Short mmCIF file of C-alpha atoms in Angstrom, two decimals:
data_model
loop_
_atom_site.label_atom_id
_atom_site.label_comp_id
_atom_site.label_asym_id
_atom_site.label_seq_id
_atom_site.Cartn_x
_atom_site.Cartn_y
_atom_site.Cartn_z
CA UNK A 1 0.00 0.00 0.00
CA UNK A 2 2.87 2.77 1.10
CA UNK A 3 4.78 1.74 -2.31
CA UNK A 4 2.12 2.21 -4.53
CA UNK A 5 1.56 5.40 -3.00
CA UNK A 6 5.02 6.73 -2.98
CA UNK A 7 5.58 5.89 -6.72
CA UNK A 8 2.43 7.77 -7.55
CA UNK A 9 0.47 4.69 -9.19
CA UNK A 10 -3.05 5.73 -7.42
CA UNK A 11 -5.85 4.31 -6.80
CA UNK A 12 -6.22 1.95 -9.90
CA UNK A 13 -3.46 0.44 -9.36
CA UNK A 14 -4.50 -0.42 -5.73
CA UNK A 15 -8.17 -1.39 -6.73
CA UNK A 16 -6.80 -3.83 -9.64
CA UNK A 17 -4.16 -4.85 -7.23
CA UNK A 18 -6.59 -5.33 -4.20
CA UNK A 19 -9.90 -6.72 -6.10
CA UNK A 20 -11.26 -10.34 -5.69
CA UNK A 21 -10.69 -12.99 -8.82
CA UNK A 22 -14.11 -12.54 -9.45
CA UNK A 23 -14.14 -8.62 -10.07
CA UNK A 24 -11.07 -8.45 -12.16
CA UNK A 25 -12.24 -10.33 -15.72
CA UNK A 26 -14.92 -7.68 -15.60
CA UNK A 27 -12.20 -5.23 -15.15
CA UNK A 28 -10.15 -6.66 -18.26
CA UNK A 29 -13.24 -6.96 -20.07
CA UNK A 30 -14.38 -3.25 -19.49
CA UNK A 31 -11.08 -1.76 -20.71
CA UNK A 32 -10.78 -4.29 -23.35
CA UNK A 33 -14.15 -2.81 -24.75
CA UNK A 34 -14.08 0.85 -24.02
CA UNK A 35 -10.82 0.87 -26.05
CA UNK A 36 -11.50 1.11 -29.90
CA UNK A 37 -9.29 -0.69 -32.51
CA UNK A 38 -7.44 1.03 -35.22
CA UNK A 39 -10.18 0.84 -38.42
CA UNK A 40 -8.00 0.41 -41.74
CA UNK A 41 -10.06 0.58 -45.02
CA UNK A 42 -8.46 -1.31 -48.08
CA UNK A 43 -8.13 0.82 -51.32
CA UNK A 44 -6.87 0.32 -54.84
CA UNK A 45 -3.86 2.63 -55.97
CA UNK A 46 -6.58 4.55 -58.32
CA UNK A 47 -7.74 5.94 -55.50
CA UNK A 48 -4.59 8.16 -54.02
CA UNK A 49 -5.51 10.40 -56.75
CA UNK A 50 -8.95 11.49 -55.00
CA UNK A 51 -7.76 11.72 -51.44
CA UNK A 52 -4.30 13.79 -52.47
CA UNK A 53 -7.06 16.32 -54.28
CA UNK A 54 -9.70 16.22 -51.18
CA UNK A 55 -6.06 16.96 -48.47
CA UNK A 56 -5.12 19.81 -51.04
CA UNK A 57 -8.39 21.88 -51.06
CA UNK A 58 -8.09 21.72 -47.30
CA UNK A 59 -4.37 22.92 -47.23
CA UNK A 60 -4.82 26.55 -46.01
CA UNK A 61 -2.72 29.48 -47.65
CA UNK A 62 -0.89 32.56 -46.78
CA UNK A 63 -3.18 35.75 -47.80
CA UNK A 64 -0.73 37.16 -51.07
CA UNK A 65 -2.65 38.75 -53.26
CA UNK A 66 -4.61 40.52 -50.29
CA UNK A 67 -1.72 42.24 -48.64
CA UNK A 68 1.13 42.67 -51.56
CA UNK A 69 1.15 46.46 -51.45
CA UNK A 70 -0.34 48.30 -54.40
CA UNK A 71 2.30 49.36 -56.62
CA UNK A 72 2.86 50.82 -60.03
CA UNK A 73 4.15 47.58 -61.73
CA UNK A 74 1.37 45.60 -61.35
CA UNK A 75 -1.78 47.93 -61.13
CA UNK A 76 -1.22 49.42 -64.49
CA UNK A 77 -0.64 45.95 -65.18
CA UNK A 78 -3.68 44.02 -64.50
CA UNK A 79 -5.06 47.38 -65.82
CA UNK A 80 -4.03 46.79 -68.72
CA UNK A 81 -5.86 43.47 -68.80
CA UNK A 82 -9.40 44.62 -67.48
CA UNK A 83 -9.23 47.43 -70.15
CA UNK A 84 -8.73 44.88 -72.79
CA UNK A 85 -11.35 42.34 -71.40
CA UNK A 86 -13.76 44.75 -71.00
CA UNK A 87 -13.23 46.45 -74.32
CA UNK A 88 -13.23 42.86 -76.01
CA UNK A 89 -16.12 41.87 -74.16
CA UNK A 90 -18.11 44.98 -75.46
CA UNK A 91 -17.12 44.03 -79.01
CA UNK A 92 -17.93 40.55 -78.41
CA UNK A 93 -21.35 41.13 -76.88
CA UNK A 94 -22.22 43.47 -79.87
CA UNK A 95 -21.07 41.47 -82.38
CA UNK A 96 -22.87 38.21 -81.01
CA UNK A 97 -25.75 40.69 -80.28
CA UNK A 98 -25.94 41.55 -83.96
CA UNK A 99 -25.66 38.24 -85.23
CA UNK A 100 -28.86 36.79 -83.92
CA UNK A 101 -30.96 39.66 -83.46
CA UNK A 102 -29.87 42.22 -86.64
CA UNK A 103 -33.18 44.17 -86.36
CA UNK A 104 -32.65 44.82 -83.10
CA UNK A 105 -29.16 45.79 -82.75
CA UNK A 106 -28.67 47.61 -86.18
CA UNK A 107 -26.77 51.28 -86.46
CA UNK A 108 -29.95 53.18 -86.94
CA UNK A 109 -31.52 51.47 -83.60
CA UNK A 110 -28.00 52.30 -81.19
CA UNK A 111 -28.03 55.58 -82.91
CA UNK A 112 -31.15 56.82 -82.25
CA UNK A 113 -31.31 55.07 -78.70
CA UNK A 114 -27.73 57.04 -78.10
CA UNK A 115 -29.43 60.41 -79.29
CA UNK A 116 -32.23 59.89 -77.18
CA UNK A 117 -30.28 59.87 -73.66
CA UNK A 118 -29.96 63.16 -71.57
CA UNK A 119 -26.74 65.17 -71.74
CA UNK A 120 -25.27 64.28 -68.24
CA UNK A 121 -25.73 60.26 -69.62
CA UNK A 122 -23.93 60.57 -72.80
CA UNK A 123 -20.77 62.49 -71.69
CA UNK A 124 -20.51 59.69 -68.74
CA UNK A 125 -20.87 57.09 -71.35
CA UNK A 126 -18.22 58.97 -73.20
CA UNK A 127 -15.71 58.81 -70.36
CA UNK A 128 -16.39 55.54 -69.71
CA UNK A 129 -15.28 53.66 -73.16
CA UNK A 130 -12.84 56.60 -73.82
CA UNK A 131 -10.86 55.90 -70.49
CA UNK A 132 -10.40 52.45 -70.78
CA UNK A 133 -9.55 52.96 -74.43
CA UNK A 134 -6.47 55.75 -74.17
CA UNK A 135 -5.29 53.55 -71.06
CA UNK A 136 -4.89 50.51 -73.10
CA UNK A 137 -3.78 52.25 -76.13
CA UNK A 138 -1.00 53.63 -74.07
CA UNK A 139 0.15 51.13 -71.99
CA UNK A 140 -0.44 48.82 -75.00
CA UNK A 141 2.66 51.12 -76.62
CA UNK A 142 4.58 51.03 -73.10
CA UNK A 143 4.25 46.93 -73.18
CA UNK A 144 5.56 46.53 -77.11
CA UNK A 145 8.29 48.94 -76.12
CA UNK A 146 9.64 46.09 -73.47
CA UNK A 147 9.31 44.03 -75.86
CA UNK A 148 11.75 45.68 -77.65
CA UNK A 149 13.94 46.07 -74.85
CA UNK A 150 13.93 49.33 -73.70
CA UNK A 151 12.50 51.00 -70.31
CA UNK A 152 13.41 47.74 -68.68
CA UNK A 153 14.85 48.71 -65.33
CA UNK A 154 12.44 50.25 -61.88
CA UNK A 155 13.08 53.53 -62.78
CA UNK A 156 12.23 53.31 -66.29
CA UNK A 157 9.29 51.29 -66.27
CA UNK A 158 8.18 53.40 -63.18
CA UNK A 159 8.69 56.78 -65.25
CA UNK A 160 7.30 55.19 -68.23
CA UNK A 161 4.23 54.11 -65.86
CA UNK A 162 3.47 57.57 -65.20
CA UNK A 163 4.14 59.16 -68.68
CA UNK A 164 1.00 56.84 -69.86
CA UNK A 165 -1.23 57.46 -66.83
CA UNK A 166 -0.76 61.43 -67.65
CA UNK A 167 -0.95 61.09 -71.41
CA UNK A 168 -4.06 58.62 -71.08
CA UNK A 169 -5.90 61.69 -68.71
CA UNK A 170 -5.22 64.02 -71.68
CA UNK A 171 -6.47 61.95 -74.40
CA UNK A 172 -9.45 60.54 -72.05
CA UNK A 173 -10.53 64.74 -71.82
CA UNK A 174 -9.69 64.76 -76.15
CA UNK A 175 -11.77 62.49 -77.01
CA UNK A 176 -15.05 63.23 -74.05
CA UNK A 177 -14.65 66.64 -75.21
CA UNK A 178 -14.99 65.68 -79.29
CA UNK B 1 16.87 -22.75 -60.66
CA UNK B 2 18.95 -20.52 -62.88
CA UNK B 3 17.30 -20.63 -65.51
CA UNK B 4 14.23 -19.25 -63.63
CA UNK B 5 16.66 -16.17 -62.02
CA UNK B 6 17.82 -15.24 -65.76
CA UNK B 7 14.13 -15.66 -66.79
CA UNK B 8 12.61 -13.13 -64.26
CA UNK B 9 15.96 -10.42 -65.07
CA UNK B 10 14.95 -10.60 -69.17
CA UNK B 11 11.09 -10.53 -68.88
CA UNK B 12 9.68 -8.20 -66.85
CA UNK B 13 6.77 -7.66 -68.30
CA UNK B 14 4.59 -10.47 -66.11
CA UNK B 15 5.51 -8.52 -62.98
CA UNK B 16 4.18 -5.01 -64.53
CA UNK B 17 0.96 -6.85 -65.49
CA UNK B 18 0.18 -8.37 -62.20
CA UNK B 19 0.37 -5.35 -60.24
CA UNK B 20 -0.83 -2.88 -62.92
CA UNK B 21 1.48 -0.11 -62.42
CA UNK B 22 4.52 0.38 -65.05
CA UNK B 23 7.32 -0.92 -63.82
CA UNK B 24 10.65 -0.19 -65.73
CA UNK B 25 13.60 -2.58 -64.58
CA UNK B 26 16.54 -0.76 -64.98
CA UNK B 27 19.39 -2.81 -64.01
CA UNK B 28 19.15 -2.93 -60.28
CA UNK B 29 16.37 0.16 -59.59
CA UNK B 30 12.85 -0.09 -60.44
CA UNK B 31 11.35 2.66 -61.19
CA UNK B 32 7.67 4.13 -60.64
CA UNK B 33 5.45 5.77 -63.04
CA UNK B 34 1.58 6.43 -62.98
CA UNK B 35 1.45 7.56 -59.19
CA UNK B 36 0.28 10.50 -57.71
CA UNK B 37 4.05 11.21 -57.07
CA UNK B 38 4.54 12.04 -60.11
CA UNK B 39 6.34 15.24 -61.40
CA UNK B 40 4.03 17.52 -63.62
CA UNK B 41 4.59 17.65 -67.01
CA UNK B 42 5.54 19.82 -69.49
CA UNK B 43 3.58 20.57 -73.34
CA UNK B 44 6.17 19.42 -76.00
CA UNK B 45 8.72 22.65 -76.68
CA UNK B 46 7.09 23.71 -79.94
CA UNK B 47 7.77 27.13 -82.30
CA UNK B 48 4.27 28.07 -83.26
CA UNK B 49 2.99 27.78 -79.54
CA UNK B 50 6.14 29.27 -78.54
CA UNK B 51 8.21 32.21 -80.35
CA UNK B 52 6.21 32.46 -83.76
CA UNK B 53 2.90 32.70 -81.06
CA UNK B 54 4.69 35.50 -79.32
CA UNK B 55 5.72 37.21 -82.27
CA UNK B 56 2.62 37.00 -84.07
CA UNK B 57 0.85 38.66 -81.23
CA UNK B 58 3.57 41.55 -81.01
CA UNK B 59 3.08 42.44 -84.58
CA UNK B 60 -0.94 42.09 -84.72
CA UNK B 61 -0.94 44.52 -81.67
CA UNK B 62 1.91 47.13 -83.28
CA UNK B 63 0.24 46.72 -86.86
CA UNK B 64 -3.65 48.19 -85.04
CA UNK B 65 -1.93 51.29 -83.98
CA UNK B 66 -1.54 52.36 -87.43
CA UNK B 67 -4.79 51.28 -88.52
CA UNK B 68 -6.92 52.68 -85.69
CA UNK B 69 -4.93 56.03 -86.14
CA UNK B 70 -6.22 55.65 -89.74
CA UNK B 71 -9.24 54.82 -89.23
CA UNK B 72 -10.21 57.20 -86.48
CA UNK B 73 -9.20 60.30 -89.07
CA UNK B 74 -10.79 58.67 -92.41
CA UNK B 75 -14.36 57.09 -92.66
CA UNK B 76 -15.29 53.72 -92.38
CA UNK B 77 -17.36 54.31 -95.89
CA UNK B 78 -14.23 55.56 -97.85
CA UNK B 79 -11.85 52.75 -97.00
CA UNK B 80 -14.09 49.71 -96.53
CA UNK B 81 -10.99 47.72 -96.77
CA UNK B 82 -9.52 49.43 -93.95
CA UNK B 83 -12.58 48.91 -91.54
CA UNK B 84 -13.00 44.75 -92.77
CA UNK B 85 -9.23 44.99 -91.78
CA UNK B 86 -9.31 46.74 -88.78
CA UNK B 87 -12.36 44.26 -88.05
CA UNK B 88 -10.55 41.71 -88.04
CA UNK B 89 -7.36 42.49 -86.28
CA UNK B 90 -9.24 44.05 -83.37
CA UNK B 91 -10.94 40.31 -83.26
CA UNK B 92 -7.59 38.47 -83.24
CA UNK B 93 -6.29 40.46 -80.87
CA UNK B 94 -9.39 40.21 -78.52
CA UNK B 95 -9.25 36.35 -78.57
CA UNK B 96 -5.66 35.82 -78.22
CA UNK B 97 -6.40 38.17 -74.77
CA UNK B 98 -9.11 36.56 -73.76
CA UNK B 99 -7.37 32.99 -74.25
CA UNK B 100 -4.48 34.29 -72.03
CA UNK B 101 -6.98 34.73 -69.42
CA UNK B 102 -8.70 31.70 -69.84
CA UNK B 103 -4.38 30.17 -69.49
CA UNK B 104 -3.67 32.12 -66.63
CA UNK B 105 -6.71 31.50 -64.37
CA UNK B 106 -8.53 28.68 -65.83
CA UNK B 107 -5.62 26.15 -66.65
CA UNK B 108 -6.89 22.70 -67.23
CA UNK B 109 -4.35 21.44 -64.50
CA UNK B 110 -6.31 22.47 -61.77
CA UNK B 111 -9.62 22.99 -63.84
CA UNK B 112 -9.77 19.63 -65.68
CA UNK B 113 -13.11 20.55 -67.01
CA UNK B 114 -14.13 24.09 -67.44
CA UNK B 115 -10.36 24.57 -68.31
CA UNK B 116 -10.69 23.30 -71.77
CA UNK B 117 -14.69 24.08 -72.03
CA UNK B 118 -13.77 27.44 -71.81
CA UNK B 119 -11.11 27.06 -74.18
CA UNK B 120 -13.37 26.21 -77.02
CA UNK B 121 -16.91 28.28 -75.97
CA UNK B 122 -14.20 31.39 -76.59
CA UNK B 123 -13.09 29.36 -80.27
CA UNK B 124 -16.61 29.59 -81.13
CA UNK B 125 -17.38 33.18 -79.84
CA UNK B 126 -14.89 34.35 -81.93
CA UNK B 127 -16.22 32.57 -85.05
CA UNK B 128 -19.63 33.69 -84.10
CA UNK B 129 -17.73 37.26 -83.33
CA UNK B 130 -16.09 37.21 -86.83
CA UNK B 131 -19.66 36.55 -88.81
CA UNK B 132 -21.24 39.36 -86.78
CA UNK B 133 -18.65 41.83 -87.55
CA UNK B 134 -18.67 40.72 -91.25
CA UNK B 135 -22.55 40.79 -91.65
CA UNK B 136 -22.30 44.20 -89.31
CA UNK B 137 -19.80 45.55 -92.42
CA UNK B 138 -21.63 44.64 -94.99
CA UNK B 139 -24.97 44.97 -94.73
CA UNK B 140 -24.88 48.23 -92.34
CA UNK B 141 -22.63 51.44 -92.06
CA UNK B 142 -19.49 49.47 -90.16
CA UNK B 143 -17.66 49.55 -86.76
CA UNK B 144 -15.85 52.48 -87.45
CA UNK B 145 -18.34 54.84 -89.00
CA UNK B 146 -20.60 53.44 -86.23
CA UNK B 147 -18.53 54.52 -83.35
CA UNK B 148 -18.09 57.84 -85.23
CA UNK B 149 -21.73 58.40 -85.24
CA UNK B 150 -22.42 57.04 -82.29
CA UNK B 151 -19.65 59.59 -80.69
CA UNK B 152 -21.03 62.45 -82.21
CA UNK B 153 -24.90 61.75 -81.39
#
């Protein structure tokens, strides 16, 4: 009794130790029970494919795109590709527009809805395909010139950056105002 | 006995079959393919996906500065060849744009199916996109001349 004590066993130890032959199969029995097996499910090598996908889409990432600081570089550059999109997209829906419904979407239909807005509407409408446009155009001529191999460096492409933000402001007012 | 040992180094092929993975017997490695520990693989290094690609873009996007310059100081009724050009080259130049978007964020490596479904629904909105602008040219005033009205009304 004093050495179980001293070493810390406890009471289990002493009631295990301590209970008559009749009490301790029930004993064995109860822990045998209460503890569960390992469960191992048999699979065919096909399979690993599946489960790598399912552990991937719950791998959790870093936050990147939400907290690289907004800079220059890559503003004007996804600019650059929304301007497009959108541009295309217009082109694309009025194209595909005029394809299956020509009555609808002929020139003397957009014309006359155009003429029929109030003043306020058609100089927004104005800004807003003329922006995009003289952005693009721009920093369309700022991308082939990389390509060519100049304004390569920070500075340059930073300078060069701001050159076609002020010269696509100017030509955004040119053509609003025309 | 030995002839059983020199039978199993020269063929193989019976072991592959039975376990149904490809297993190459190099002299004394064997080596794995078809597992998900695979590395990924490349698309076959070819020029007109490659460099001709690039170039061909660079020059379609140059050659529309000149011709929307053009066209934005003539009319689309006194060069007709100049807007059915222009047309075009603003179409190309949409589609390759859009189908580096549809690469960049919709890659069929990690979107096996709308990946490539994407691919081709842009393939034939551009075809559909091309007939339009045609049909637009040529039975009405034109993209140009209908941006220049359109601007003005």
């Amino acid at each position: 009794m004093s050495v179980s004590a001293r070493v810390g066993l406890g009471s289990a130890v002493r009631r295990a130790a301590f209970t008559p032959a009749i009490g301790r199969n029930q004993i064995a029995l109860r822990t045998a029970i209460l503890k569960r097996g390992v469960q191992t499910q048999s699979l065919p090598p096909s399979a690993s494919q599946e489960i790598l996908n399912a552990q991937r889409l719950k791998r959790p990432s870093s936050p990147h795109f939400t907290i690289y600081q907004p800079q220059l570089t890559w503003i004007s550059s996804i600019a650059n590709r929304a301007t497009g999109g959108a541009l295309s997209a217009l082109l694309y829906g009025f194209s595909l527009a005029y394809l299956v419904a020509p009555g609808t979407f002929d020139s003397a239909h957009i014309i006359e809805f155009v003429a029929g807005l109030p003043e306020y509407l058609k100089y927004a409408g104005k800004v807003v395909l003329a922006a995009p446009f003289a952005f693009h155009f721009w920093n369309g001529l700022r991308h082939l010139s990389w390509d060519m191999g100049k304004f390569l460096s920070l500075k340059a492409a930073y300078r060069a950056g701001y050159a076609v933000l002020g010269v696509s402001a100017v030509t955004t007012v040119a053509l609003v105002l025309m | 006995m030995a002839s059983s040992m020199l039978l199993r180094s020269t063929l193989p092929r019976s072991f592959a079959s039975a376990t149904g993975r490809n297993v190459l017997r190099s002299a004394l490695q064997a080596i794995y393919s078809g597992t998900v520990n695979d590395p990924t693989t490349f698309p076959p290094s070819s020029k007109t996906h490659g460099s001709y690609h690039w170039a061909f873009e660079r020059l379609l996007a140059a050659s529309l500065v000149p011709m929307t310059t053009a066209a934005f100081v003539t009319t689309g009724s006194s060069y007709p060849v100049l807007d059915g050009l222009l047309g075009i080259s603003l179409v190309m130049h949409s589609h390759i744009g859009f189908d580096s978007m549809v690469v960049d964020y919709l890659h069929k490596r990690k979107f096996p199916i709308i990946g490539p479904a994407m691919t081709w629904i842009l393939r034939t909105a551009t075809v559909g996109v091309l007939v339009g602008v045609y049909q637009f040219n040529t039975n009405d005033i034109g993209l140009t001349e209908l941006i220049a009205k359109v601007w003005t009304a």
